[in-house]
CSV table of C-alpha atoms and ligand atoms in Angstrom, one decimal:
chain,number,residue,atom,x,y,z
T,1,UNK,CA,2.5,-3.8,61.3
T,2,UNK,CA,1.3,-3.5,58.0
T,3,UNK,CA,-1.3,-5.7,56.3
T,4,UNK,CA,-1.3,-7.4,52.8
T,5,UNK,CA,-4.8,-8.5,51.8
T,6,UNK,CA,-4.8,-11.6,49.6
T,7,UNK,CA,-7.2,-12.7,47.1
T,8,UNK,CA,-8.3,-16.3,46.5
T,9,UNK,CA,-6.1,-17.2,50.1
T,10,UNK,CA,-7.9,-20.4,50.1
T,11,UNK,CA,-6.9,-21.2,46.9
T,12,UNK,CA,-3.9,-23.6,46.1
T,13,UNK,CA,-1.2,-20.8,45.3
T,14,UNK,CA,-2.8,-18.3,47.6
T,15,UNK,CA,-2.7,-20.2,50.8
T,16,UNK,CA,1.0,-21.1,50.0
T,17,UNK,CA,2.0,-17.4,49.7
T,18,UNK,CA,-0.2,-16.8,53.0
T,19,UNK,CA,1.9,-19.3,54.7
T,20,UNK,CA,5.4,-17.7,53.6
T,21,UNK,CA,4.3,-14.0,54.8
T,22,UNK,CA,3.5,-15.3,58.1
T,23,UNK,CA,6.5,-17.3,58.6
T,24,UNK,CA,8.2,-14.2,56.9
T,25,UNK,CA,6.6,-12.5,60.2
T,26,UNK,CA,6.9,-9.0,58.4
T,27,UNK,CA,3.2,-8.4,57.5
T,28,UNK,CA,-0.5,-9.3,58.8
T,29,UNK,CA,-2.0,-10.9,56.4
T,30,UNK,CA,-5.9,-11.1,55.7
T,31,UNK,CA,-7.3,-12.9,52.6
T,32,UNK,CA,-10.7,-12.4,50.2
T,33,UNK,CA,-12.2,-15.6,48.7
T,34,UNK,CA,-15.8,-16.5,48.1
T,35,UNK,CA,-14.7,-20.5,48.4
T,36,UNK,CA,-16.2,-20.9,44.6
T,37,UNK,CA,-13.1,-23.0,43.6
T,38,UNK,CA,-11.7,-23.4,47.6
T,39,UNK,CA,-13.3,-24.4,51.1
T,40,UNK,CA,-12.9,-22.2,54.7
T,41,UNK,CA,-11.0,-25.5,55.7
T,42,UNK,CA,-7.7,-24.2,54.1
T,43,UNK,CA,-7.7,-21.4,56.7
T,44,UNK,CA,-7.4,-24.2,59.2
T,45,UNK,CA,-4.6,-25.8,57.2
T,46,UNK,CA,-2.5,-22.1,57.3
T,47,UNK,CA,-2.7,-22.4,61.2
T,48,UNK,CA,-2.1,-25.9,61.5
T,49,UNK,CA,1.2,-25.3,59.6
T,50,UNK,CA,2.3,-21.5,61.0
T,51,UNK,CA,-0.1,-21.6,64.6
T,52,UNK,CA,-1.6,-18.2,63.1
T,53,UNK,CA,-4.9,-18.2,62.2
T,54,UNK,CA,-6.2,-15.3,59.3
T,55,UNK,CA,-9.6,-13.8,58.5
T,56,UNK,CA,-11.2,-14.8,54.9
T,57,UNK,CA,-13.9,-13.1,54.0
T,58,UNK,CA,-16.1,-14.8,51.7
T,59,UNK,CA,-17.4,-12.2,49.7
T,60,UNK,CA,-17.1,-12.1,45.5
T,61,UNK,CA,-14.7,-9.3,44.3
T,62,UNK,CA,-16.8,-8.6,41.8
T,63,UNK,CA,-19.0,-7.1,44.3
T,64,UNK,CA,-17.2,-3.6,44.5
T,65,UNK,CA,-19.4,-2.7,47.0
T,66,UNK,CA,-18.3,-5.2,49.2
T,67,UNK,CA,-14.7,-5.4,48.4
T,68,UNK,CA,-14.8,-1.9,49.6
T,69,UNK,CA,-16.1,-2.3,53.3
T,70,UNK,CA,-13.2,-4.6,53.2
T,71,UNK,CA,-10.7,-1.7,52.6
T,72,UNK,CA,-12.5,0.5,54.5
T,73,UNK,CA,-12.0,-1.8,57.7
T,74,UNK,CA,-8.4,-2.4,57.1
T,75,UNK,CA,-6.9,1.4,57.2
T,76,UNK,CA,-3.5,-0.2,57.3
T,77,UNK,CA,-3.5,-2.2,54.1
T,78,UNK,CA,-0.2,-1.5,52.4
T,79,UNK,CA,-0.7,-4.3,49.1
T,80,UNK,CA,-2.4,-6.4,47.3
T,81,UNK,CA,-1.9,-10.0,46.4
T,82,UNK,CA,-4.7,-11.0,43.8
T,83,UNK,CA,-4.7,-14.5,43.1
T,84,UNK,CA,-8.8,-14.8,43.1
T,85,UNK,CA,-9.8,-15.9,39.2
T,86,UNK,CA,-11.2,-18.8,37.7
T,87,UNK,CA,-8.7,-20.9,36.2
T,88,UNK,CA,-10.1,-24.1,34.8
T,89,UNK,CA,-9.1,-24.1,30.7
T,90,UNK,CA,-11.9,-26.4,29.3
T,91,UNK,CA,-14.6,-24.2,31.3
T,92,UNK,CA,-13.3,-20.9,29.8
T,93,UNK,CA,-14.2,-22.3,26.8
T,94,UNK,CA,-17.6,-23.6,27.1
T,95,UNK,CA,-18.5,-20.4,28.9
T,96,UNK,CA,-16.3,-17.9,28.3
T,97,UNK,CA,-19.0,-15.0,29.6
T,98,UNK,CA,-18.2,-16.4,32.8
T,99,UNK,CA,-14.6,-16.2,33.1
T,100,UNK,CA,-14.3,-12.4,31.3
T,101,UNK,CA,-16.6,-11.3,34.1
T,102,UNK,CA,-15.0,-13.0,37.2
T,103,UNK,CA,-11.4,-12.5,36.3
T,104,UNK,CA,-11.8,-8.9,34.7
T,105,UNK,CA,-14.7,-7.3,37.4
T,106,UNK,CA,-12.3,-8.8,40.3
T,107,UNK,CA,-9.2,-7.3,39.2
T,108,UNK,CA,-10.8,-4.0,38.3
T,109,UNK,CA,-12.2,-3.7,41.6
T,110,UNK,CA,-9.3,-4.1,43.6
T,111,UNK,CA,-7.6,-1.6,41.3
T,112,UNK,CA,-10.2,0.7,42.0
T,113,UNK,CA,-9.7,0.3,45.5
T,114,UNK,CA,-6.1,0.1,45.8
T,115,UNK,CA,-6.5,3.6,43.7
T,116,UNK,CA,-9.3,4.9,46.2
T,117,UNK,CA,-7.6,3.3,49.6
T,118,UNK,CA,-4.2,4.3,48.4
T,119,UNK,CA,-2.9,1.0,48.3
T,120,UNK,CA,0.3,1.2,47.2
T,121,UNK,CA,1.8,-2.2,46.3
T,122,UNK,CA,-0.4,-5.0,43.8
T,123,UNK,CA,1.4,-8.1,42.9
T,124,UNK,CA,-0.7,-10.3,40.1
T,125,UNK,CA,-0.9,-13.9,38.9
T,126,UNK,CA,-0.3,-14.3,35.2
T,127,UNK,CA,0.7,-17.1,33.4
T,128,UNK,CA,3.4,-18.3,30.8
T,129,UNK,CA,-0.2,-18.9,29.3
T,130,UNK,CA,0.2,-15.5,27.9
T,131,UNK,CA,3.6,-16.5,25.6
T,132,UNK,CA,1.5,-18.7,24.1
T,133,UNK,CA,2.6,-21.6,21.3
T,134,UNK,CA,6.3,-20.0,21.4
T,135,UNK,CA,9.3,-22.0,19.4
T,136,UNK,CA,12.3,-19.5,20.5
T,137,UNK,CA,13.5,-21.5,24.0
T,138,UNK,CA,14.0,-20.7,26.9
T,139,UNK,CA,11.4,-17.8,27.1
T,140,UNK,CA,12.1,-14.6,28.4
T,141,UNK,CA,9.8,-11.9,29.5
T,142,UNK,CA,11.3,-10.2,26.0
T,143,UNK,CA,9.4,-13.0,23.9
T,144,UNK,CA,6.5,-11.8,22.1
T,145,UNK,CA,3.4,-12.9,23.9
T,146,UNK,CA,0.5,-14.4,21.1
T,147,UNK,CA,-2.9,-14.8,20.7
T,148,UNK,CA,-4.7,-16.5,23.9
T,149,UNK,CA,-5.9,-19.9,23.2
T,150,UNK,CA,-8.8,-19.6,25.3
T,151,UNK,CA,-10.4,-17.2,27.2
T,152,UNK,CA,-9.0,-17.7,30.5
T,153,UNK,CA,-5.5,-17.4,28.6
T,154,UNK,CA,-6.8,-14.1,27.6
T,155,UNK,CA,-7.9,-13.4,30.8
T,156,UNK,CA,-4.4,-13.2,31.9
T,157,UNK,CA,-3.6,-11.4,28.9
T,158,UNK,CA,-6.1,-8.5,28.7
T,159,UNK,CA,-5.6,-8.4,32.4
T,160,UNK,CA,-2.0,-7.5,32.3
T,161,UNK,CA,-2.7,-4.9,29.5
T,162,UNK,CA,-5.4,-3.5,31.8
T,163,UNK,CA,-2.8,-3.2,34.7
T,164,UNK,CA,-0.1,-1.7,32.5
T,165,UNK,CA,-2.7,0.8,31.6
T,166,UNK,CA,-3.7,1.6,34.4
T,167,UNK,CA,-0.7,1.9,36.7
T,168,UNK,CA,0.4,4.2,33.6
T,169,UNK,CA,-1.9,6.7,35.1
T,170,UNK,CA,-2.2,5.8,38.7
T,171,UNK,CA,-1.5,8.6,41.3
T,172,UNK,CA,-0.7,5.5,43.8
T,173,UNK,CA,-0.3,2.4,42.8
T,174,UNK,CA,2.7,0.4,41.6
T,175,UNK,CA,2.3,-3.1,40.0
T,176,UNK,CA,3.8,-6.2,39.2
T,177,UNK,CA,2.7,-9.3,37.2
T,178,UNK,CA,4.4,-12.9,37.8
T,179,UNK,CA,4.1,-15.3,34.7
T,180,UNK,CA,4.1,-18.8,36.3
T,181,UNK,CA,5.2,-21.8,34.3
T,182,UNK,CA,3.9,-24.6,36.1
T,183,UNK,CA,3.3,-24.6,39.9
T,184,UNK,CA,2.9,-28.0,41.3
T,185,UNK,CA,3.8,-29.7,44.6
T,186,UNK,CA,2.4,-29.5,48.3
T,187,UNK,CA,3.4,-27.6,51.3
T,188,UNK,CA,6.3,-29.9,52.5
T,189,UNK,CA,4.3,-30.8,55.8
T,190,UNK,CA,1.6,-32.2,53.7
T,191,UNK,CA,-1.1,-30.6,55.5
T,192,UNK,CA,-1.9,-28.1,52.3
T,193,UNK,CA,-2.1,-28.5,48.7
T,194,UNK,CA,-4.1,-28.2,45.9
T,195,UNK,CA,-7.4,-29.6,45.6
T,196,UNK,CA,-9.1,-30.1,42.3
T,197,UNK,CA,-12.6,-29.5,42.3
T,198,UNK,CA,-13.1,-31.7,39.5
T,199,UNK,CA,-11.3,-34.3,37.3
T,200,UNK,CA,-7.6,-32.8,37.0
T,201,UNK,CA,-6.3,-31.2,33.9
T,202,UNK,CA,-3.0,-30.7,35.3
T,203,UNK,CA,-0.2,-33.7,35.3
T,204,UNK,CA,1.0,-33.7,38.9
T,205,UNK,CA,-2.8,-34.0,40.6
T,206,UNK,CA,-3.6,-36.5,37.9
T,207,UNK,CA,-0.8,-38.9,38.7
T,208,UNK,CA,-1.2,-38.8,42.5
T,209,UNK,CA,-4.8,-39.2,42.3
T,210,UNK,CA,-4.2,-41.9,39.6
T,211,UNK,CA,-1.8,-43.7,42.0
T,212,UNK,CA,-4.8,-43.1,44.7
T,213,UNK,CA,-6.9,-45.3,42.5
T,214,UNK,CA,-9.3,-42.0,42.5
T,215,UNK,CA,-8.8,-41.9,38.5
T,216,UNK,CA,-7.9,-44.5,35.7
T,217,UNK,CA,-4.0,-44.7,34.5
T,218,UNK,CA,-2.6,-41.7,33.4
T,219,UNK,CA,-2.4,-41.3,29.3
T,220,UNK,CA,0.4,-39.4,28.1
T,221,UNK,CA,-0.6,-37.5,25.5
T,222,UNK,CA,2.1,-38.2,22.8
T,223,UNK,CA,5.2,-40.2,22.5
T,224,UNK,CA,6.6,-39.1,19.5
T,225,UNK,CA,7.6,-35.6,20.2
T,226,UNK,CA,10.9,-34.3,18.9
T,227,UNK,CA,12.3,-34.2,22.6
T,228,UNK,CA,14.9,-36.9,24.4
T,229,UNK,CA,12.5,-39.4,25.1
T,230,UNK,CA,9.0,-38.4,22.8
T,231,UNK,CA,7.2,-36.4,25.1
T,232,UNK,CA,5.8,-33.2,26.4
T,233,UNK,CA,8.7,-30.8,27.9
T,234,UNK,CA,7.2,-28.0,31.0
T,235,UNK,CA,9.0,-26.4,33.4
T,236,UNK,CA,7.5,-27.3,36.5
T,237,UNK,CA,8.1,-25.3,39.6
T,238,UNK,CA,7.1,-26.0,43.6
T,239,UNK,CA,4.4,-24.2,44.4
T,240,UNK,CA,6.3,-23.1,47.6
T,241,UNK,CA,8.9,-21.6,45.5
T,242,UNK,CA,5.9,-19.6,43.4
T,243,UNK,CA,5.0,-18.6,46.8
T,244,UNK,CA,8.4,-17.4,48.4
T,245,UNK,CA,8.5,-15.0,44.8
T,246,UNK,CA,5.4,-13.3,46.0
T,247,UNK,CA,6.9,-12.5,49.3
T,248,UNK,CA,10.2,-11.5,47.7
T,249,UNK,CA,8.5,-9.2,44.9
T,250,UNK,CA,6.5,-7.7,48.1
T,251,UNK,CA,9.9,-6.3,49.9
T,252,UNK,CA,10.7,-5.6,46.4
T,253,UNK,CA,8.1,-3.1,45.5
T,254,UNK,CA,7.6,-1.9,49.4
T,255,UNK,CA,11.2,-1.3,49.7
T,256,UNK,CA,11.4,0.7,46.6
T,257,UNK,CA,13.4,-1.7,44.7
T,258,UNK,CA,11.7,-1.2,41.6
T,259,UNK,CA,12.6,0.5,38.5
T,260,UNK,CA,9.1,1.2,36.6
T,261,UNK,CA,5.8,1.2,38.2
T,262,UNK,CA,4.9,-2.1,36.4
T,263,UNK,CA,6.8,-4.6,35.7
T,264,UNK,CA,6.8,-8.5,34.6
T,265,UNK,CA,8.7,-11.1,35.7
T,266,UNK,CA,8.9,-14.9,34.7
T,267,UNK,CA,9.0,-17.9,37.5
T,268,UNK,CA,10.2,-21.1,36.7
T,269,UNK,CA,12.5,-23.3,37.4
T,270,UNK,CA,14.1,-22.7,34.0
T,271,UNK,CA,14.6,-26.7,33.3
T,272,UNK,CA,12.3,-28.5,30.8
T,273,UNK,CA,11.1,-31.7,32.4
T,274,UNK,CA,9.5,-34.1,30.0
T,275,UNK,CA,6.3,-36.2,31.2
T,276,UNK,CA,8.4,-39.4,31.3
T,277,UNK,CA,10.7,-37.8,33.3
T,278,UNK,CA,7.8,-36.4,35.7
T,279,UNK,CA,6.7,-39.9,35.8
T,280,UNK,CA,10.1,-41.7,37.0
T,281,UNK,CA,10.5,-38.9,39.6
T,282,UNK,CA,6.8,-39.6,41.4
T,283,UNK,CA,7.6,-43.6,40.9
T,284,UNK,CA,10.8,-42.7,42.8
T,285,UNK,CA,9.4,-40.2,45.5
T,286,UNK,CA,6.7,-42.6,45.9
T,287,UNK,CA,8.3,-46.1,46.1
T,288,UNK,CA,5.7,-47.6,43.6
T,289,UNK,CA,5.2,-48.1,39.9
T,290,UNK,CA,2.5,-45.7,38.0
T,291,UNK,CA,0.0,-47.4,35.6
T,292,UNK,CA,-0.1,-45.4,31.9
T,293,UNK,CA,-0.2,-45.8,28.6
T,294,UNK,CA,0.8,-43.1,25.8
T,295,UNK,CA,-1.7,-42.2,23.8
T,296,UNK,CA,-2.5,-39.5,20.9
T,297,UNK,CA,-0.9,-36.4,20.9
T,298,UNK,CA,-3.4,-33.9,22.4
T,299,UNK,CA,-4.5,-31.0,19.9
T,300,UNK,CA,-3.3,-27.8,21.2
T,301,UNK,CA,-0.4,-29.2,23.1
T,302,UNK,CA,3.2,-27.6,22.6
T,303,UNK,CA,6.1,-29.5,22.0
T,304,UNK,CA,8.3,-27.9,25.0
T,305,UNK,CA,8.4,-24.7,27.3
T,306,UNK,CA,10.4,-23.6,29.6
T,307,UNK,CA,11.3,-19.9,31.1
T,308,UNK,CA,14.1,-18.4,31.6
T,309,UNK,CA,14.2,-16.6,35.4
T,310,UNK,CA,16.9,-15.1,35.2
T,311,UNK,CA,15.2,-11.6,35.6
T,312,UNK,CA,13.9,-12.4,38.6
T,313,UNK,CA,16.8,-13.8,40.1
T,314,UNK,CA,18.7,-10.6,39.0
T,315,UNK,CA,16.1,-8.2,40.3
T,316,UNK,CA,14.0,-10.0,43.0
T,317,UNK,CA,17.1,-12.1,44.7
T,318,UNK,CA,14.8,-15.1,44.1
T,319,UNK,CA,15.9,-18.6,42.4
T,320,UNK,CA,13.5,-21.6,42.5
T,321,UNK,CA,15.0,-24.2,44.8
T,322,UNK,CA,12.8,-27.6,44.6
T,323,UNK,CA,13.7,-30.4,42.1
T,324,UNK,CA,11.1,-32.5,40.5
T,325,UNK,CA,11.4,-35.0,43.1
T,326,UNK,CA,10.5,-32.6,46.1
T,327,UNK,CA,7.4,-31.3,44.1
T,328,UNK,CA,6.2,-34.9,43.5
T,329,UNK,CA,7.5,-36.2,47.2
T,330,UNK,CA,5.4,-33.3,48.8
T,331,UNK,CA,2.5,-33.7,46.5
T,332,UNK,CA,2.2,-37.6,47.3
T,333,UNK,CA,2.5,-36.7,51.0
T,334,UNK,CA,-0.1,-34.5,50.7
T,335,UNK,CA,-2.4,-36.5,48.5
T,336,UNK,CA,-1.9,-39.4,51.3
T,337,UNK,CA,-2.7,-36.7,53.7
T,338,UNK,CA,-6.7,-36.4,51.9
T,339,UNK,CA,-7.1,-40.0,51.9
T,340,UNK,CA,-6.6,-40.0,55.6
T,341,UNK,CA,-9.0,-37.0,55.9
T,342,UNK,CA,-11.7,-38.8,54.4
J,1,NAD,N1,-2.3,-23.2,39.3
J,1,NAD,C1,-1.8,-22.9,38.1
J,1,NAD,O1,-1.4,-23.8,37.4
J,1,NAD,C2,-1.7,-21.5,37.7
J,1,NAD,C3,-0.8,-21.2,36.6
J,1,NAD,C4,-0.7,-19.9,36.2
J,1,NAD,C5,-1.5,-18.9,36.8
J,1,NAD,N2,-2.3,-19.2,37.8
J,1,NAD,C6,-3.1,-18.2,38.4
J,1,NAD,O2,-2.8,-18.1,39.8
J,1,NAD,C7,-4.0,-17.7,40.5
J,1,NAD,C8,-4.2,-18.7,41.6
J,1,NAD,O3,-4.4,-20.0,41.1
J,1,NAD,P1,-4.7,-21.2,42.0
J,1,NAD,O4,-4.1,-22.4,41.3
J,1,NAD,O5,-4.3,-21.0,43.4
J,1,NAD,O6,-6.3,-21.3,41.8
J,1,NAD,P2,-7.4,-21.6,42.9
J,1,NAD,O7,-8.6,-21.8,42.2
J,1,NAD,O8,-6.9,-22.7,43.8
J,1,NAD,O9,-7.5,-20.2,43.8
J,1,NAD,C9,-8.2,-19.1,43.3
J,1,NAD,C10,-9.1,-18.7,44.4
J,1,NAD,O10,-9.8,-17.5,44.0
J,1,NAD,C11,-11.2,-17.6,44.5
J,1,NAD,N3,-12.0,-16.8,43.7
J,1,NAD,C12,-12.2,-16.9,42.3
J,1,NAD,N4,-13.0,-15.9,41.9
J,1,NAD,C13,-13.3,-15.1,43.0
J,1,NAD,C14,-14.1,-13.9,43.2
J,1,NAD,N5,-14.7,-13.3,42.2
J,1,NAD,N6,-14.1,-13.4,44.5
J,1,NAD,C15,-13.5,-14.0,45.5
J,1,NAD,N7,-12.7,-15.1,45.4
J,1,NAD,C16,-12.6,-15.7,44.1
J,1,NAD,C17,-11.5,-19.1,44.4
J,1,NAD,O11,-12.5,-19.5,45.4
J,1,NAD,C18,-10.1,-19.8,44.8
J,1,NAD,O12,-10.0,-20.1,46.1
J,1,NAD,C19,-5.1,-17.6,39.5
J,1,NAD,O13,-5.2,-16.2,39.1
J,1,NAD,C20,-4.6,-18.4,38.4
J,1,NAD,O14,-5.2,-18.0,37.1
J,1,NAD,C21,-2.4,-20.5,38.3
C-alpha cells in the first residue's frame, strides 16, 4: 500500500482528512506536526474514531534536514498533504517575520523533497483569502485574486505562486491547491474538532464557546449591511466535507485525472449564510438561545462571499454535502465533548 504523509495531522483540517483516508482504506497515512498550534492527543482522537492509530512526528518542516530522514524512512510515499502553516490573522500582523518563515520554509521543503524523493502527488491548503475584497459573486477560480490583507493572506498567496513555479519546472511532481471558504463544524462523533489555542477569531468556535460560558456574548460585527437581514454573508463549509475533497483530489491526481500539472480548485458550499442566519441554526441544533448583541461594523470586513464549486464538482466528483445545521450540531457536540474532558 502506498503512503500519503500529511502535514499539520494534528491540526483541525489535517486530522479530519487523516480520518477520511483511513476510512477510505486506500492509503497509509503518516502525518508531520511539531504540535505548535495542535497536541499528540488528536492522534488518539483519529483512532478513537477509525481504531487505526498513525505516527506524528513532531519535528518543524522548516528543518529540511529533518523533514528529509522522514522521506528517507518512508520509501513508499506516493503524496503529500501539506496543511502545516500558521494561520492565526492578527498574529501575521504583529509579526509577520514569523509567519513568512514558517509557512514559506515548510512548503519549500517538502517541495524539495517531494522533487528529491520523487513524490509525485502534493495537494495544498489555500484559502479564498487569496480573492481577497472581491464584489463580482459567486467567486470562481477565474476571479482575479488581490492584494493580501495581511501576511498570512499572502502567505497563501506567494505560496501558490511558488508552487505554480515550481511544478512548471518539476521533473516529478504534480500539484494542486484547494481555496477553502470557511471550514467549520466537528467530526460528527464529536470526538475531534478544532481547538483554538487562544480567543477565537472565527464565528463557529466563538459561538459554542460563548454558549459554554468560556467567552462573553458574541458581538456581531455590523447590522446594517446591504444583505437580507444586515449582516455578514460567508460560505461556510463542514470541515468533513473540506476533508473528503482532499481524499477525492488524491485519486484525482494518482489516477491521472488531471489535465495540467497544477491546478486550483475552490471548496465551498457555494451558499452565502449571513451571521444571523449562523446564529438561528446553532440556537436550533443546540436547543438554547445565544446571548449577542450587534455591534460596529469591523474594519476590513467584506460585505458577502461565497464560491462557486462548481469546478470541483465537474472535475473532482466532489459536492459539499453538510447544511449549516450539521456544521453547528457537530460543532456543539464536540464542544460538549471538551467540557467533559476537562
Ligand atoms: N481553518 C481555516 O479556517 C482555514 C481556512 C483556509 C485555509 N486554511 C489552511 O488550512 C491549513 C490547515 O488549517 P487548520 O485550521 O487545520 O490549522 P491548524 O493550526 O489546526 O493545523 C495546522 C497544523 O500545522 C502544524 N504546524 C505549523 N507549522 C508547522 C511546522 N513548521 N512544522 C510542523 N508542523 C507545523 C501546527 O502544529 C498545526 O497542528 C493551514 O495551511 C491553513 O492556513 C485554514
Amino acid at each position: 500500500m502506498s503512503t500519503i504523509l500529511v502535514t499539520g495531522g494534528c491540526g483541525y483540517i489535517g486530522s479530519h482528512t487523516i480520518i477520511e483516508l483511513l476510512n477510505q482504506g486506500l492509503h497509509d497515512v503518516i502525518s508531520i506536526d511539531n504540535l505548535v498550534n495542535s497536541s499528540e492527543k488528536t492522534i488518539d482522537r483519529i483512532e478513537a474514531i477509525t481504531g487505526k492509530r498513525i505516527v506524528n512526528y513532531s519535528i518543524d518542516l522548516c528543518d529540511l534536514a529533518a523533514t528529509q530522514a522522514i522521506f528517507e524512512h518512508h520509501p513508499d510515499l506516493t503524496g503529500v498533504i501539506h496543511f502545516a502553516a500558521l494561520k492565526a490573522v492578527g498574529e501575521s500582523v504583529a509579526e509577520p517575520l514569523k509567519y513568512y518563515h514558517n509557512n514559506f520554509e515548510s512548503l519549500i521543503n517538502i517541495l524539495k523533497c517531494c522533487e528529491a524523493f520523487a513524490v509525485k502527488d502534493v495537494i495544498f491548503s489555500s484559502s479564498c483569502t487569496v480573492y481577497g475584497s472581491i464584489d463580482q459573486l459567486p467567486v470562481t477560480e477565474n476571479s482575479p485574486v488581490s492584494r493580501a490583507e495581511s501576511p498570512y493572506g499572502n502567505t497563501k498567496l506567494v505560496g501558490e505562486e511558488i508552487l505554480r513555479d515550481f511544478i512548471r519546472i518539476s521533473k516529478n511532481v504534480q500539484a494542486i491547491a484547494l481555496r477553502y471558504f470557511n471550514p467549520v463544524g466537528a467530526h460528527p462523533t464529536g470526538l475531534n474538532g478544532e481547538l483554538p489555542a487562544n480567543k477565537p477569531n472565527n464565528l463557529v468556535p466563538f459561538i459554542t464557546q460563548s454558549a459554554a460560558g468560556l467567552l462573553p456574548p458574541l458581538t456581531v460585527f455590523g447590522g446594517d449591511y446591504d444583505t437580507r437581514d444586515g449582516s455578514c454573508i460567508r460560505d461556510y463549509i463542514h470541515v468533513c466535507d473540506i476533508a473528503e475533497a482532499h481524499v477525492m483530489a488524491m485519486d484525482y491526481l494518482g489516477n491521472g485525472k488531471n489535465t495540467d500539472a497544477y491546478e486550483v480548485f475552490n471548496l465551498g458550499s457555494g451558499e452565502g449564510v449571513t451571521v444571523f442566519e449562523a446564529v438561528q441554526a446553532f440556537e436550533k441544533a443546540a436547543g438554547m438561545k445565544l446571548k449577542y448583541m450587534v455591534g460596529d461594523r469591523r474594519p476590513g470586513d467584506v460585505m458577502a462571499i461565497y464560491s462557486d464549486s462548481s469546478k470541483a464538482e465537474k472535475y473532482l466528483g466532489w459536492k459539499a454535502k453538510a447544511s449549516i445545521h450539521d456544521m453547528m450540531a457537530s460543532a456543539w457536540k464536540w464542544q460538549q465533548h471538551l467540557m467533559q474532558e476537562a
